[in-house]
Amino acid sequence: MELVEERVFEAERGNIGDITAFVTATAERKDIPSGRLPHLELALEEALVNICTYAYRKPPREVTVRLLEDERRFSVELVDEGIPFDPLEEAPQPDLAAPLEERSAGGLGVLLIRRVTDEVHYRREGGRNILALVINRERRTP
Amino acid sequence: MKLERTVQDDKTVVTVVGRLDAMTAPDFEKESLAWVEGGDRKILLDLADLEYISSAGLRAILALAKRARASGGAVTVCSMKGMVAEVFAISGFDAFLPVAADREGGLEAF
């Protein structure tokens, strides 16, 4: 995939709004159907909350946001230099059928990421966690 | 996020306006648990004007539902649309919280 834009943010919850604005502005230009923007925003928030909460024990706490595209897809890569963590493997599986009293909230974020994106990939590369959130682009009629 | 609370007989209707996300969910949790402390038991959350919810928002609603249940009350939600309805369905929250199409149905559900 080809890099469209890249920006580094401090990995703080207070920056999630700015990061979302940066990503959605580019996503709109890159023909992401408007109905998919809430999906992208949700996947992004869930992934960023994880990074802001768990990735770093000490500063500098940074997350690099890389936006990539190919003919068919738009991808948001979140890159952090925190402790190795694959949310797709390590997050708990929520029991969706549990009654209210037994229902816990763990693992919901990763479940939502999986369900609202078209693809999600994790890789550890050069001491970095890289999580890719992929949404398919709208097909343009010629 | 803004919460508009009105009491009708023994029921409390709360309109949740805006976004229930990682930034606003702690405020929702704090305010809503205070209603239960204050004696509210049958709580209807009207989500017609809720534009966005994430897992942080779901967790806050779960905390309220548990607290209400523990006090002998109940939480019902109504008027969900768009991504909010979708997120409820994906997470299975519509299986353990009564969901009504509109406010009238929500008030009857208690």
CSV table of C-alpha atoms in Angstrom, one decimal:
chain,number,residue,atom,x,y,z
A,1,MET,CA,0.0,0.0,0.0
A,2,GLU,CA,1.1,3.5,-0.6
A,3,LEU,CA,1.6,6.1,2.2
A,4,VAL,CA,-0.7,9.1,1.9
A,5,GLU,CA,0.0,10.9,5.2
A,6,GLU,CA,1.8,10.4,8.4
A,7,ARG,CA,1.7,12.3,11.7
A,8,VAL,CA,3.0,11.8,15.2
A,9,PHE,CA,0.9,12.5,18.2
A,10,GLU,CA,1.4,12.2,22.0
A,11,ALA,CA,-0.3,9.0,23.1
A,12,GLU,CA,-2.8,10.7,25.4
A,13,ARG,CA,-6.6,10.2,25.6
A,14,GLY,CA,-7.1,13.9,25.2
A,15,ASN,CA,-5.6,13.7,21.7
A,16,ILE,CA,-8.1,11.1,20.4
A,17,GLY,CA,-10.4,13.8,19.0
A,18,ASP,CA,-7.5,15.5,17.1
A,19,ILE,CA,-6.3,12.1,15.7
A,20,THR,CA,-9.8,11.3,14.6
A,21,ALA,CA,-10.2,14.6,12.9
A,22,PHE,CA,-6.9,14.0,11.1
A,23,VAL,CA,-7.9,10.5,10.0
A,24,THR,CA,-11.5,11.2,8.9
A,25,ALA,CA,-10.5,14.3,6.9
A,26,THR,CA,-8.2,12.2,4.8
A,27,ALA,CA,-10.6,9.3,4.7
A,28,GLU,CA,-13.3,11.5,3.2
A,29,ARG,CA,-10.9,12.6,0.5
A,30,LYS,CA,-10.0,9.0,-0.3
A,31,ASP,CA,-13.6,7.9,-1.0
A,32,ILE,CA,-14.5,6.2,2.2
A,33,PRO,CA,-18.3,5.9,2.1
A,34,SER,CA,-19.7,8.4,4.6
A,35,GLY,CA,-21.7,5.5,6.3
A,36,ARG,CA,-18.3,3.9,7.1
A,37,LEU,CA,-16.8,7.0,8.9
A,38,PRO,CA,-18.5,6.1,12.3
A,39,HIS,CA,-16.9,2.6,11.9
A,40,LEU,CA,-13.5,4.0,11.3
A,41,GLU,CA,-13.9,6.5,14.2
A,42,LEU,CA,-15.0,3.7,16.6
A,43,ALA,CA,-12.2,1.3,15.6
A,44,LEU,CA,-9.7,4.2,16.0
A,45,GLU,CA,-11.0,5.2,19.5
A,46,GLU,CA,-10.9,1.6,20.7
A,47,ALA,CA,-7.3,1.1,19.4
A,48,LEU,CA,-6.1,4.4,20.7
A,49,VAL,CA,-7.5,3.9,24.2
A,50,ASN,CA,-5.6,0.6,24.4
A,51,ILE,CA,-2.4,2.3,23.3
A,52,CYS,CA,-2.8,5.3,25.7
A,53,THR,CA,-3.6,3.0,28.6
A,54,TYR,CA,-1.3,0.0,28.2
A,55,ALA,CA,1.5,0.7,25.7
A,56,TYR,CA,3.9,2.8,27.7
A,57,ARG,CA,5.3,2.7,31.3
A,58,LYS,CA,7.3,5.8,30.8
A,59,PRO,CA,7.6,8.7,28.4
A,60,PRO,CA,8.1,9.5,25.5
A,61,ARG,CA,4.6,8.3,24.8
A,62,GLU,CA,4.0,8.6,21.1
A,63,VAL,CA,1.8,7.1,18.5
A,64,THR,CA,2.5,7.5,14.8
A,65,VAL,CA,-0.6,7.6,12.7
A,66,ARG,CA,0.1,6.4,9.1
A,67,LEU,CA,-2.6,6.6,6.4
A,68,LEU,CA,-2.2,4.3,3.5
A,69,GLU,CA,-4.2,3.4,0.4
A,70,ASP,CA,-4.3,1.1,-2.5
A,71,GLU,CA,-7.0,0.9,-5.3
A,72,ARG,CA,-9.4,-0.9,-3.1
A,73,ARG,CA,-8.6,0.0,0.5
A,74,PHE,CA,-7.8,2.7,3.0
A,75,SER,CA,-5.7,1.7,6.0
A,76,VAL,CA,-4.9,3.5,9.3
A,77,GLU,CA,-1.7,2.2,10.9
A,78,LEU,CA,-1.1,3.0,14.5
A,79,VAL,CA,2.5,2.6,15.5
A,80,ASP,CA,3.8,2.7,19.0
A,81,GLU,CA,7.1,1.8,20.7
A,82,GLY,CA,5.5,0.4,23.8
A,83,ILE,CA,5.6,-3.1,25.3
A,84,PRO,CA,4.8,-5.9,22.8
A,85,PHE,CA,1.0,-6.3,22.8
A,86,ASP,CA,-1.2,-8.0,20.1
A,87,PRO,CA,-4.7,-7.0,21.1
A,88,LEU,CA,-6.2,-9.4,18.5
A,89,GLU,CA,-4.6,-12.4,20.3
A,90,GLU,CA,-4.4,-11.2,23.9
A,91,ALA,CA,-7.7,-9.4,24.6
A,92,PRO,CA,-10.2,-11.5,26.5
A,93,GLN,CA,-13.2,-12.9,24.6
A,94,PRO,CA,-16.4,-11.4,25.9
A,95,ASP,CA,-19.2,-13.7,26.7
A,96,LEU,CA,-22.0,-12.0,24.8
A,97,ALA,CA,-24.7,-14.4,26.1
A,98,ALA,CA,-24.0,-13.8,29.8
A,99,PRO,CA,-26.8,-12.3,31.9
A,100,LEU,CA,-26.5,-8.8,33.3
A,101,GLU,CA,-25.0,-9.6,36.7
A,102,GLU,CA,-22.2,-11.7,35.1
A,103,ARG,CA,-21.5,-9.5,32.2
A,104,SER,CA,-18.1,-7.9,32.3
A,105,ALA,CA,-16.9,-5.2,29.9
A,106,GLY,CA,-13.5,-6.7,29.0
A,107,GLY,CA,-12.7,-7.4,25.4
A,108,LEU,CA,-15.6,-5.3,24.0
A,109,GLY,CA,-13.2,-2.8,22.3
A,110,VAL,CA,-11.4,-5.5,20.3
A,111,LEU,CA,-14.7,-7.2,19.4
A,112,LEU,CA,-16.0,-3.9,18.0
A,113,ILE,CA,-12.7,-3.2,16.1
A,114,ARG,CA,-13.0,-6.6,14.4
A,115,ARG,CA,-16.7,-6.2,13.5
A,116,VAL,CA,-16.6,-2.6,12.1
A,117,THR,CA,-13.5,-2.8,10.0
A,118,ASP,CA,-13.1,-4.9,6.8
A,119,GLU,CA,-9.6,-6.1,7.9
A,120,VAL,CA,-7.5,-5.7,11.0
A,121,HIS,CA,-3.9,-6.8,11.3
A,122,TYR,CA,-1.2,-6.7,14.0
A,123,ARG,CA,2.5,-7.0,13.6
A,124,ARG,CA,5.6,-6.4,15.7
A,125,GLU,CA,8.3,-4.8,13.7
A,126,GLY,CA,11.6,-3.2,14.8
A,127,GLY,CA,10.5,-2.9,18.4
A,128,ARG,CA,7.2,-1.4,17.4
A,129,ASN,CA,3.6,-2.5,17.7
A,130,ILE,CA,1.8,-1.8,14.4
A,131,LEU,CA,-2.0,-2.2,14.3
A,132,ALA,CA,-3.6,-1.7,10.9
A,133,LEU,CA,-7.3,-0.8,10.6
A,134,VAL,CA,-8.6,-1.3,7.1
A,135,ILE,CA,-11.8,0.0,5.5
A,136,ASN,CA,-12.7,-0.7,1.9
A,137,ARG,CA,-13.0,2.3,-0.4
A,138,GLU,CA,-16.1,3.1,-2.4
A,139,ARG,CA,-15.9,1.8,-6.0
A,140,ARG,CA,-16.0,4.6,-8.5
A,141,THR,CA,-18.1,4.0,-11.5
A,142,PRO,CA,-16.0,4.9,-14.6
B,1,MET,CA,-22.4,14.8,26.0
B,2,LYS,CA,-25.5,16.3,27.8
B,3,LEU,CA,-28.0,14.5,30.0
B,4,GLU,CA,-31.6,15.7,30.4
B,5,ARG,CA,-33.4,14.0,33.2
B,6,THR,CA,-37.2,14.2,33.8
B,7,VAL,CA,-39.2,12.3,36.3
B,8,GLN,CA,-42.6,10.9,35.3
B,9,ASP,CA,-44.4,9.2,38.2
B,10,ASP,CA,-42.1,6.4,39.4
B,11,LYS,CA,-40.0,6.5,36.2
B,12,THR,CA,-37.0,8.6,35.2
B,13,VAL,CA,-36.5,9.4,31.6
B,14,VAL,CA,-33.0,10.5,30.6
B,15,THR,CA,-32.2,11.9,27.2
B,16,VAL,CA,-28.6,11.3,26.3
B,17,VAL,CA,-27.4,13.9,23.8
B,18,GLY,CA,-24.1,13.9,21.8
B,19,ARG,CA,-21.3,11.3,22.3
B,20,LEU,CA,-20.7,8.6,24.8
B,21,ASP,CA,-17.0,7.9,24.4
B,22,ALA,CA,-13.8,7.5,26.4
B,23,MET,CA,-13.8,11.2,27.2
B,24,THR,CA,-17.5,11.6,28.3
B,25,ALA,CA,-18.3,8.1,29.7
B,26,PRO,CA,-16.8,8.9,33.2
B,27,ASP,CA,-19.2,11.9,33.5
B,28,PHE,CA,-22.1,9.7,32.5
B,29,GLU,CA,-21.2,7.1,35.0
B,30,LYS,CA,-20.8,9.6,37.8
B,31,GLU,CA,-24.1,11.4,37.1
B,32,SER,CA,-26.1,8.3,36.5
B,33,LEU,CA,-25.0,6.4,39.6
B,34,ALA,CA,-26.0,9.5,41.6
B,35,TRP,CA,-29.6,9.1,40.3
B,36,VAL,CA,-29.7,5.6,41.7
B,37,GLU,CA,-28.2,6.9,45.0
B,38,GLY,CA,-30.9,9.6,44.9
B,39,GLY,CA,-33.7,7.0,44.7
B,40,ASP,CA,-34.3,6.5,40.9
B,41,ARG,CA,-35.3,2.9,40.2
B,42,LYS,CA,-36.9,2.7,36.8
B,43,ILE,CA,-34.6,4.5,34.4
B,44,LEU,CA,-35.3,4.9,30.7
B,45,LEU,CA,-32.4,6.0,28.6
B,46,ASP,CA,-33.7,7.8,25.4
B,47,LEU,CA,-30.9,7.5,22.9
B,48,ALA,CA,-32.6,9.3,20.0
B,49,ASP,CA,-30.0,12.1,20.1
B,50,LEU,CA,-27.0,9.9,20.9
B,51,GLU,CA,-24.8,10.2,17.8
B,52,TYR,CA,-21.9,7.9,18.8
B,53,ILE,CA,-21.1,5.3,21.4
B,54,SER,CA,-17.9,3.3,22.0
B,55,SER,CA,-17.0,0.5,24.5
B,56,ALA,CA,-16.4,3.1,27.2
B,57,GLY,CA,-20.0,4.3,26.8
B,58,LEU,CA,-21.2,0.7,26.9
B,59,ARG,CA,-19.3,0.1,30.1
B,60,ALA,CA,-20.9,3.1,31.7
B,61,ILE,CA,-24.4,1.9,30.8
B,62,LEU,CA,-23.5,-1.5,32.1
B,63,ALA,CA,-22.4,0.0,35.4
B,64,LEU,CA,-25.7,1.9,35.7
B,65,ALA,CA,-27.8,-1.2,34.8
B,66,LYS,CA,-26.0,-3.3,37.4
B,67,ARG,CA,-26.3,-0.6,40.1
B,68,ALA,CA,-30.0,-0.2,39.3
B,69,ARG,CA,-30.7,-3.9,39.4
B,70,ALA,CA,-28.8,-4.3,42.7
B,71,SER,CA,-31.2,-1.6,44.1
B,72,GLY,CA,-34.3,-3.4,42.9
B,73,GLY,CA,-34.7,-1.2,39.8
B,74,ALA,CA,-34.1,-1.6,36.0
B,75,VAL,CA,-32.7,0.2,33.0
B,76,THR,CA,-34.4,0.3,29.6
B,77,VAL,CA,-33.2,1.9,26.5
B,78,CYS,CA,-35.2,3.3,23.6
B,79,SER,CA,-35.0,5.1,20.2
B,80,MET,CA,-31.5,3.9,19.2
B,81,LYS,CA,-30.5,4.6,15.6
B,82,GLY,CA,-27.6,4.3,13.3
B,83,MET,CA,-24.2,3.3,14.7
B,84,VAL,CA,-25.5,3.3,18.3
B,85,ALA,CA,-28.1,0.5,17.4
B,86,GLU,CA,-25.3,-1.3,15.5
B,87,VAL,CA,-22.8,-1.2,18.5
B,88,PHE,CA,-25.5,-2.4,20.9
B,89,ALA,CA,-26.3,-5.4,18.6
B,90,ILE,CA,-22.6,-6.3,18.0
B,91,SER,CA,-21.8,-6.2,21.8
B,92,GLY,CA,-24.9,-8.2,22.7
B,93,PHE,CA,-26.2,-5.4,25.0
B,94,ASP,CA,-29.6,-5.6,23.3
B,95,ALA,CA,-29.9,-9.1,24.8
B,96,PHE,CA,-29.8,-8.2,28.5
B,97,LEU,CA,-31.2,-4.7,28.4
B,98,PRO,CA,-34.8,-4.2,27.3
B,99,VAL,CA,-34.8,-2.2,24.1
B,100,ALA,CA,-37.8,-0.3,22.8
B,101,ALA,CA,-38.4,1.4,19.5
B,102,ASP,CA,-39.7,4.6,21.0
B,103,ARG,CA,-40.2,6.4,24.3
B,104,GLU,CA,-43.8,5.2,24.7
B,105,GLY,CA,-42.7,1.6,24.3
B,106,GLY,CA,-39.8,2.1,26.7
B,107,LEU,CA,-42.1,3.5,29.5
B,108,GLU,CA,-44.4,0.5,29.1
B,109,ALA,CA,-41.5,-2.0,29.3
B,110,PHE,CA,-41.1,-1.6,33.1
